[in-house]
């Protein structure tokens, strides 16, 4: 649904060049919720602004729903109408809502419809339908100043849906909201994704957002995508930074003569009592240093950091056993400096059982 290839963006800033995007290849499938995460300055907003051509890419291509937007943008005034139409099929939600304070809620939602040339009863009917969809039918005549942050963002989402978009882009839509409001806005995005088959590309710097609603995710650093995939794929990728962030398993090596292993449970293997089998088969005591489990796309996925007695050489066979059971088993470097120090994640009910 969204493909960027070799996308670069270089800003000219006071005579200096700033490379915000450095060859980004992104693939978002139809109907998925895709999260892009990264630190401040990584290029996340530049990416999203280049995807809907709010910002002109320096090079590379952007294709949305099979249409090459960069080609349209390059073809001058005559393609302008086509580009405007294509862009109206891309909804955009902003961190600070960007509502017009002087217009009431309904008029804010009607604004893009006005621009699309929808008039009279059709326009107000559509706006009211959209407000109903986001749970704000009773606020049509209220002004933005009379709404909570979460309500304002719902108006922003209703407005973004005015052109019946296939794609919704969201740049930090929940960063200005408290955790509970964040959850309800994320739930709304998830519902819209499922009800309308809307593809959602969202930018966030909060791993929790990715964990709550994303099917796939990418990690951006210095204008590049350094990791990407479905959440399941990421979790099964040894050494994946996103996987560690999504499922921090905490705990570090407690001393020499110990081997610390990160085990990722995935699919069928997640339902088997593998750790107790390992312990019984090799008659070894296993310490669990940390664990986290979650249901992603209906499948139970989790990670566990375990400690086995003895050095790595002595544990080759037990680690092989884990891998034979279909688990991902990754040995954590004993060098303390290379082990990310994280607070252990609380065990969920599934693990405690
Ligand atoms: N209009 C601009 N002119 C010049 N430089 C810019 C412009 N917009 C962004 N940049 C620079 O491009 C780089 C990427 O910025 P961008 O806003 O895309 O990052 P971000 O990942 O969205 O960060 P944040 O999490 O803080 O929103 C930064 O170094 C930024 O200073
Ligand atoms: Mg940004």
Tab-separated table of C-alpha atoms and ligand atoms in Angstrom:
chain	number	residue	atom	x	y	z
A	1	UNK	CA	0.000	0.000	0.000
A	2	UNK	CA	2.915	2.324	0.736
A	3	UNK	CA	6.344	1.842	-0.797
A	4	UNK	CA	9.264	4.179	-0.652
A	5	UNK	CA	12.404	3.345	-2.495
A	6	UNK	CA	15.741	5.046	-2.072
A	7	UNK	CA	13.962	7.972	-0.474
A	8	UNK	CA	16.288	10.801	0.518
A	9	UNK	CA	15.635	14.240	1.910
A	10	UNK	CA	18.349	16.844	2.281
A	11	UNK	CA	17.347	20.152	3.856
A	12	UNK	CA	19.265	23.331	3.152
A	13	UNK	CA	19.541	25.062	6.456
A	14	UNK	CA	21.456	28.340	6.731
A	15	UNK	CA	23.881	27.319	4.021
A	16	UNK	CA	24.382	23.860	5.518
A	17	UNK	CA	22.977	20.569	4.290
A	18	UNK	CA	21.099	18.326	6.681
A	19	UNK	CA	20.436	14.793	5.476
A	20	UNK	CA	17.173	13.802	7.162
A	21	UNK	CA	16.450	10.728	5.020
A	22	UNK	CA	19.279	8.676	3.647
A	23	UNK	CA	17.881	6.040	1.283
A	24	UNK	CA	14.725	4.771	2.957
A	25	UNK	CA	13.092	1.625	1.573
A	26	UNK	CA	9.784	1.099	3.316
A	27	UNK	CA	7.038	-1.404	2.518
A	28	UNK	CA	3.695	-1.163	4.241
A	29	UNK	CA	1.178	-3.835	3.297
A	30	UNK	CA	-2.480	-3.131	2.769
A	31	UNK	CA	-4.517	-3.297	5.955
A	32	UNK	CA	-1.657	-3.294	8.408
A	33	UNK	CA	-0.808	-0.959	11.232
A	34	UNK	CA	2.864	-0.119	10.772
A	35	UNK	CA	4.878	1.718	13.382
A	36	UNK	CA	8.067	3.680	12.769
A	37	UNK	CA	10.045	4.302	15.900
A	38	UNK	CA	13.241	6.196	16.475
A	39	UNK	CA	14.907	8.870	18.527
A	40	UNK	CA	14.415	12.572	18.087
A	41	UNK	CA	16.030	13.727	14.869
A	42	UNK	CA	16.055	10.244	13.314
A	43	UNK	CA	13.973	11.496	10.382
A	44	UNK	CA	10.534	10.110	11.279
A	45	UNK	CA	8.554	13.268	10.566
A	46	UNK	CA	10.551	13.887	7.410
A	47	UNK	CA	9.611	10.396	6.246
A	48	UNK	CA	5.913	10.900	6.815
A	49	UNK	CA	5.937	14.378	5.272
A	50	UNK	CA	7.726	13.030	2.205
A	51	UNK	CA	5.211	10.187	1.893
A	52	UNK	CA	2.312	12.578	1.464
A	53	UNK	CA	4.450	15.049	-0.431
A	54	UNK	CA	3.987	17.790	2.169
A	55	UNK	CA	7.744	17.839	1.754
A	56	UNK	CA	9.330	17.275	-1.625
A	57	UNK	CA	11.791	14.333	-1.495
A	58	UNK	CA	15.291	15.116	-2.724
A	59	UNK	CA	15.411	11.767	-4.532
A	60	UNK	CA	13.742	8.377	-4.551
A	61	UNK	CA	10.123	7.420	-5.089
A	62	UNK	CA	6.941	7.232	-3.046
A	63	UNK	CA	4.141	4.961	-4.203
A	64	UNK	CA	0.799	4.913	-2.403
A	65	UNK	CA	-1.945	2.512	-3.498
A	66	UNK	CA	-0.064	1.830	-6.705
A	67	UNK	CA	0.293	5.481	-7.647
A	68	UNK	CA	3.744	7.035	-7.948
A	69	UNK	CA	3.262	10.337	-6.134
A	70	UNK	CA	6.792	11.535	-6.793
A	71	UNK	CA	6.186	11.227	-10.534
A	72	UNK	CA	2.953	13.240	-10.232
A	73	UNK	CA	4.711	15.895	-8.192
A	74	UNK	CA	7.396	16.185	-10.839
A	75	UNK	CA	4.991	16.681	-13.738
A	76	UNK	CA	4.121	20.284	-13.088
A	77	UNK	CA	0.784	22.017	-12.940
A	78	UNK	CA	-1.276	19.654	-15.060
A	79	UNK	CA	-0.581	16.737	-12.753
A	80	UNK	CA	-1.408	19.022	-9.823
A	81	UNK	CA	-5.058	18.007	-9.783
A	82	UNK	CA	-4.167	14.311	-9.844
A	83	UNK	CA	-1.683	14.839	-7.035
A	84	UNK	CA	-4.267	16.715	-4.962
A	85	UNK	CA	-6.741	13.889	-5.477
A	86	UNK	CA	-4.159	11.261	-4.589
A	87	UNK	CA	-3.287	13.211	-1.457
A	88	UNK	CA	-6.909	13.484	-0.416
A	89	UNK	CA	-6.818	9.651	-0.271
A	90	UNK	CA	-4.106	9.927	2.393
A	91	UNK	CA	-5.358	11.059	5.793
A	92	UNK	CA	-2.982	12.809	8.149
A	93	UNK	CA	-3.192	13.083	11.928
A	94	UNK	CA	-0.938	15.486	13.819
A	95	UNK	CA	0.519	15.588	17.311
A	96	UNK	CA	-0.994	18.959	18.117
A	97	UNK	CA	-4.296	18.272	16.334
A	98	UNK	CA	-4.054	21.391	14.096
A	99	UNK	CA	-7.742	22.286	14.532
A	100	UNK	CA	-9.073	25.731	13.701
A	101	UNK	CA	-10.064	27.337	17.001
A	102	UNK	CA	-12.584	29.657	15.350
A	103	UNK	CA	-14.566	26.822	13.752
A	104	UNK	CA	-16.737	24.386	15.637
A	105	UNK	CA	-16.041	20.657	15.538
A	106	UNK	CA	-18.351	19.924	12.621
A	107	UNK	CA	-16.930	22.805	10.575
A	108	UNK	CA	-13.411	21.552	11.242
A	109	UNK	CA	-14.357	18.154	9.820
A	110	UNK	CA	-16.130	19.825	6.901
A	111	UNK	CA	-13.048	21.816	5.913
A	112	UNK	CA	-11.375	19.112	3.790
A	113	UNK	CA	-14.788	18.305	2.281
A	114	UNK	CA	-15.110	21.948	1.227
A	115	UNK	CA	-11.725	21.694	-0.447
A	116	UNK	CA	-12.830	18.478	-2.175
A	117	UNK	CA	-15.875	20.315	-3.521
A	118	UNK	CA	-18.538	18.580	-1.410
A	119	UNK	CA	-21.355	21.003	-0.617
A	120	UNK	CA	-24.635	21.440	1.238
A	121	UNK	CA	-26.395	18.545	2.915
A	122	UNK	CA	-23.906	15.959	1.601
A	123	UNK	CA	-21.119	17.748	3.367
A	124	UNK	CA	-22.831	18.064	6.740
A	125	UNK	CA	-24.148	14.488	6.553
A	126	UNK	CA	-20.633	13.186	5.882
A	127	UNK	CA	-19.126	15.266	8.697
A	128	UNK	CA	-21.733	14.020	11.174
A	129	UNK	CA	-21.195	10.415	10.076
A	130	UNK	CA	-17.465	10.793	10.685
A	131	UNK	CA	-18.029	12.355	14.093
A	132	UNK	CA	-20.294	9.450	14.956
A	133	UNK	CA	-17.586	7.022	13.844
A	134	UNK	CA	-15.075	8.559	16.280
A	135	UNK	CA	-17.631	8.733	19.111
A	136	UNK	CA	-18.167	12.497	19.091
A	137	UNK	CA	-21.643	12.881	17.561
A	138	UNK	CA	-22.733	14.991	20.536
A	139	UNK	CA	-19.857	17.482	20.175
A	140	UNK	CA	-20.570	18.685	16.629
A	141	UNK	CA	-21.351	22.234	17.729
A	142	UNK	CA	-18.635	22.510	20.387
A	143	UNK	CA	-15.463	24.501	19.747
A	144	UNK	CA	-11.986	22.932	19.985
A	145	UNK	CA	-11.273	25.002	23.109
A	146	UNK	CA	-14.097	23.187	24.901
A	147	UNK	CA	-12.676	19.713	24.237
A	148	UNK	CA	-10.165	17.498	26.032
A	149	UNK	CA	-6.958	16.484	24.263
A	150	UNK	CA	-8.347	13.061	23.439
A	151	UNK	CA	-11.534	14.567	22.003
A	152	UNK	CA	-9.509	17.013	19.929
A	153	UNK	CA	-7.508	14.145	18.498
A	154	UNK	CA	-10.743	12.303	17.646
A	155	UNK	CA	-11.828	15.382	15.700
A	156	UNK	CA	-8.414	15.336	13.996
A	157	UNK	CA	-8.982	11.700	13.067
A	158	UNK	CA	-12.524	12.374	11.777
A	159	UNK	CA	-11.144	15.201	9.645
A	160	UNK	CA	-8.386	12.928	8.326
A	161	UNK	CA	-11.048	10.443	7.196
A	162	UNK	CA	-13.068	13.016	5.232
A	163	UNK	CA	-11.603	12.054	1.840
A	164	UNK	CA	-12.294	8.318	2.418
A	165	UNK	CA	-8.582	7.639	2.559
A	166	UNK	CA	-7.092	4.182	2.129
A	167	UNK	CA	-4.107	5.260	4.175
A	168	UNK	CA	-3.851	7.131	7.441
A	169	UNK	CA	-0.548	8.710	8.414
A	170	UNK	CA	-0.064	9.698	12.005
A	171	UNK	CA	2.846	11.679	13.384
A	172	UNK	CA	3.005	11.251	17.162
A	173	UNK	CA	-0.788	11.416	17.411
A	174	UNK	CA	-0.756	10.397	21.054
A	175	UNK	CA	2.396	12.064	22.395
A	176	UNK	CA	0.460	15.005	23.809
A	177	UNK	CA	-2.036	12.715	25.588
A	178	UNK	CA	-2.046	11.007	28.975
A	179	UNK	CA	-1.646	7.208	29.054
A	180	UNK	CA	-5.340	6.402	29.391
A	181	UNK	CA	-6.382	8.759	26.592
A	182	UNK	CA	-3.512	7.363	24.527
A	183	UNK	CA	-4.953	3.876	24.921
A	184	UNK	CA	-8.417	4.954	23.803
A	185	UNK	CA	-7.087	6.837	20.757
A	186	UNK	CA	-4.935	3.832	19.808
A	187	UNK	CA	-7.976	1.603	20.193
A	188	UNK	CA	-9.896	3.928	17.871
A	189	UNK	CA	-7.120	3.691	15.271
A	190	UNK	CA	-7.161	-0.088	15.593
A	191	UNK	CA	-10.974	-0.170	15.191
A	192	UNK	CA	-10.808	2.037	12.104
A	193	UNK	CA	-8.068	-0.161	10.712
A	194	UNK	CA	-10.289	-3.197	11.126
A	195	UNK	CA	-13.691	-1.702	10.238
A	196	UNK	CA	-12.571	0.296	7.221
A	197	UNK	CA	-9.599	-1.801	6.158
A	198	UNK	CA	-7.540	1.351	6.609
A	199	UNK	CA	-3.776	1.023	6.353
A	200	UNK	CA	-2.158	2.991	9.176
A	201	UNK	CA	1.429	4.237	9.216
A	202	UNK	CA	2.240	5.768	12.540
A	203	UNK	CA	5.286	7.491	13.875
A	204	UNK	CA	6.044	7.259	17.518
A	205	UNK	CA	8.897	7.343	19.956
A	206	UNK	CA	6.992	5.170	22.430
A	207	UNK	CA	7.576	1.449	22.264
A	208	UNK	CA	4.282	0.905	24.078
A	209	UNK	CA	2.401	2.302	21.092
A	210	UNK	CA	4.082	-0.219	18.812
A	211	UNK	CA	3.340	-3.006	21.248
A	212	UNK	CA	-0.306	-2.061	21.590
A	213	UNK	CA	-1.409	-1.800	17.983
A	214	UNK	CA	1.276	-2.466	15.401
A	215	UNK	CA	1.456	-5.486	13.124
A	216	UNK	CA	4.849	-4.400	11.805
A	217	UNK	CA	7.489	-1.946	12.840
A	218	UNK	CA	10.659	-0.271	11.654
A	219	UNK	CA	13.448	1.316	13.639
A	220	UNK	CA	14.933	4.518	12.239
A	221	UNK	CA	18.361	5.855	13.039
A	222	UNK	CA	20.060	8.802	11.363
A	223	UNK	CA	17.758	8.840	8.363
A	224	UNK	CA	17.893	5.122	7.726
A	225	UNK	CA	15.713	2.161	8.514
A	226	UNK	CA	17.975	-0.179	10.414
A	227	UNK	CA	15.437	-2.901	11.243
A	228	UNK	CA	11.977	-3.717	9.966
A	229	UNK	CA	9.482	-6.532	9.776
A	230	UNK	CA	6.361	-7.946	11.348
A	231	UNK	CA	6.494	-8.003	15.125
A	232	UNK	CA	6.769	-11.797	14.936
A	233	UNK	CA	9.699	-11.613	12.509
A	234	UNK	CA	11.476	-9.031	14.624
A	235	UNK	CA	11.129	-11.150	17.733
A	236	UNK	CA	12.605	-14.104	15.902
A	237	UNK	CA	15.601	-12.094	14.680
A	238	UNK	CA	18.668	-12.675	16.831
A	239	UNK	CA	20.114	-9.438	18.113
A	240	UNK	CA	17.104	-7.355	17.061
A	241	UNK	CA	17.131	-4.079	18.938
A	242	UNK	CA	13.396	-3.643	18.449
A	243	UNK	CA	12.717	-7.090	19.853
A	244	UNK	CA	14.717	-6.235	22.964
A	245	UNK	CA	12.821	-2.972	23.312
A	246	UNK	CA	9.451	-4.615	22.718
A	247	UNK	CA	10.149	-7.373	25.181
A	248	UNK	CA	12.769	-6.197	27.631
A	249	UNK	CA	13.785	-9.304	29.488
A	250	UNK	CA	16.137	-7.549	31.861
A	251	UNK	CA	18.622	-9.250	34.141
A	252	UNK	CA	22.317	-9.595	33.392
A	253	UNK	CA	24.930	-12.260	33.919
A	254	UNK	CA	25.520	-12.861	37.598
A	255	UNK	CA	29.091	-14.058	37.355
A	256	UNK	CA	31.639	-16.203	35.541
A	257	UNK	CA	30.873	-19.827	34.777
A	258	UNK	CA	27.396	-18.877	33.780
A	259	UNK	CA	25.770	-18.753	30.372
A	260	UNK	CA	22.954	-16.325	29.785
A	261	UNK	CA	20.585	-17.120	26.952
A	262	UNK	CA	17.678	-15.145	25.519
A	263	UNK	CA	14.942	-17.493	24.428
A	264	UNK	CA	12.180	-16.352	22.117
A	265	UNK	CA	8.964	-18.353	22.177
A	266	UNK	CA	7.017	-18.243	19.023
A	267	UNK	CA	4.009	-20.097	17.676
A	268	UNK	CA	3.705	-23.791	18.605
A	269	UNK	CA	6.793	-23.741	20.840
A	270	UNK	CA	5.228	-21.121	23.087
A	271	UNK	CA	2.721	-23.680	24.313
A	272	UNK	CA	5.276	-26.367	25.269
A	273	UNK	CA	6.902	-26.666	28.698
A	274	UNK	CA	10.344	-26.460	27.140
A	275	UNK	CA	12.235	-24.986	30.061
A	276	UNK	CA	11.233	-27.734	32.469
A	277	UNK	CA	12.040	-30.344	29.805
A	278	UNK	CA	15.471	-28.790	29.405
A	279	UNK	CA	16.042	-28.851	33.127
A	280	UNK	CA	14.969	-32.487	33.466
A	281	UNK	CA	16.727	-33.794	30.358
A	282	UNK	CA	20.119	-32.355	31.299
A	283	UNK	CA	19.633	-32.266	35.038
A	284	UNK	CA	20.576	-28.617	35.291
A	285	UNK	CA	19.225	-25.795	37.413
A	286	UNK	CA	17.928	-22.976	35.307
A	287	UNK	CA	17.422	-19.476	36.654
A	288	UNK	CA	14.943	-17.212	34.946
A	289	UNK	CA	16.393	-13.689	34.968
A	290	UNK	CA	13.430	-12.051	33.307
A	291	UNK	CA	10.570	-12.684	30.968
A	292	UNK	CA	7.820	-10.979	29.057
A	293	UNK	CA	4.926	-12.447	27.142
A	294	UNK	CA	2.283	-10.991	24.946
A	295	UNK	CA	-0.304	-11.970	22.410
A	296	UNK	CA	0.533	-10.506	19.033
A	297	UNK	CA	-1.915	-11.062	16.204
A	298	UNK	CA	-3.584	-13.822	18.247
A	299	UNK	CA	-0.318	-15.715	18.751
A	300	UNK	CA	1.470	-16.012	21.998
A	301	UNK	CA	4.972	-14.626	21.713
A	302	UNK	CA	7.436	-14.078	24.454
A	303	UNK	CA	11.006	-13.784	25.482
A	304	UNK	CA	12.821	-15.116	28.459
A	305	UNK	CA	16.345	-14.550	29.678
A	306	UNK	CA	17.652	-17.658	31.402
A	307	UNK	CA	20.900	-18.521	33.081
A	308	UNK	CA	22.552	-21.915	32.772
A	309	UNK	CA	25.394	-23.121	34.987
A	310	UNK	CA	28.749	-23.411	33.233
A	311	UNK	CA	30.458	-21.583	30.402
A	312	UNK	CA	29.098	-21.438	26.872
A	313	UNK	CA	31.245	-24.415	25.723
A	314	UNK	CA	29.571	-26.589	28.346
A	315	UNK	CA	26.094	-25.520	27.234
A	316	UNK	CA	26.269	-26.163	23.527
A	317	UNK	CA	24.060	-29.230	23.827
A	318	UNK	CA	21.296	-27.710	25.986
A	319	UNK	CA	21.207	-24.647	23.689
A	320	UNK	CA	20.955	-26.988	20.714
A	321	UNK	CA	18.043	-28.686	22.476
A	322	UNK	CA	16.192	-25.360	22.756
A	323	UNK	CA	16.715	-24.683	19.065
A	324	UNK	CA	15.521	-28.197	18.167
A	325	UNK	CA	12.280	-27.380	19.977
A	326	UNK	CA	11.733	-24.551	17.538
A	327	UNK	CA	12.813	-21.761	19.869
A	328	UNK	CA	15.168	-18.959	19.074
A	329	UNK	CA	18.023	-19.175	21.567
A	330	UNK	CA	20.591	-16.422	21.564
A	331	UNK	CA	23.585	-16.395	23.869
A	332	UNK	CA	24.036	-13.056	25.609
A	333	UNK	CA	27.613	-11.804	25.662
A	334	UNK	CA	29.248	-12.277	29.032
A	335	UNK	CA	30.985	-8.938	28.665
A	336	UNK	CA	28.829	-6.834	30.970
A	337	UNK	CA	29.369	-3.687	28.948
A	338	UNK	CA	27.578	-5.156	25.941
A	339	UNK	CA	24.512	-6.247	27.885
A	340	UNK	CA	21.824	-3.616	27.980
A	341	UNK	CA	20.901	-2.974	31.584
A	342	UNK	CA	17.146	-2.929	31.843
A	343	UNK	CA	14.746	-3.201	34.679
A	344	UNK	CA	13.194	-6.645	34.557
A	345	UNK	CA	9.736	-6.649	33.009
A	346	UNK	CA	7.009	-7.866	35.336
A	347	UNK	CA	5.956	-11.438	34.725
A	348	UNK	CA	2.540	-11.631	33.206
A	349	UNK	CA	-0.090	-14.127	34.272
A	350	UNK	CA	0.804	-16.479	31.439
A	351	UNK	CA	4.369	-16.739	32.654
A	352	UNK	CA	3.419	-17.008	36.299
A	353	UNK	CA	1.254	-20.045	35.470
B	1	LIG	N1	12.575	22.141	7.604
B	1	LIG	C1	13.787	21.721	7.988
B	1	LIG	N2	14.900	22.409	7.696
B	1	LIG	C2	16.127	21.997	8.068
B	1	LIG	N3	16.357	20.866	8.758
B	1	LIG	C3	15.291	20.125	9.102
B	1	LIG	C4	13.943	20.514	8.751
B	1	LIG	N4	13.100	19.569	9.228
B	1	LIG	C5	13.856	18.662	9.853
B	1	LIG	N5	15.161	18.965	9.789
B	1	LIG	C6	16.288	18.181	10.322
B	1	LIG	O1	16.200	16.869	9.790
B	1	LIG	C7	16.517	15.891	10.780
B	1	LIG	C8	15.322	14.949	10.961
B	1	LIG	O2	14.238	15.677	11.499
B	1	LIG	P1	12.800	15.050	11.748
B	1	LIG	O3	11.910	16.141	12.186
B	1	LIG	O4	12.405	14.273	10.548
B	1	LIG	O5	13.108	14.037	12.951
B	1	LIG	P2	12.090	13.225	13.889
B	1	LIG	O6	12.582	11.812	13.886
B	1	LIG	O7	10.701	13.472	13.475
B	1	LIG	O8	12.378	13.861	15.327
B	1	LIG	P3	11.341	14.115	16.558
B	1	LIG	O9	11.191	12.780	17.240
B	1	LIG	O10	12.071	15.098	17.409
B	1	LIG	O11	10.060	14.645	16.000
B	1	LIG	C9	16.878	16.663	12.035
B	1	LIG	O12	18.264	16.786	12.068
B	1	LIG	C10	16.216	18.016	11.824
B	1	LIG	O13	16.923	19.026	12.482
B	2	LIG	MG1	9.031	14.330	14.394
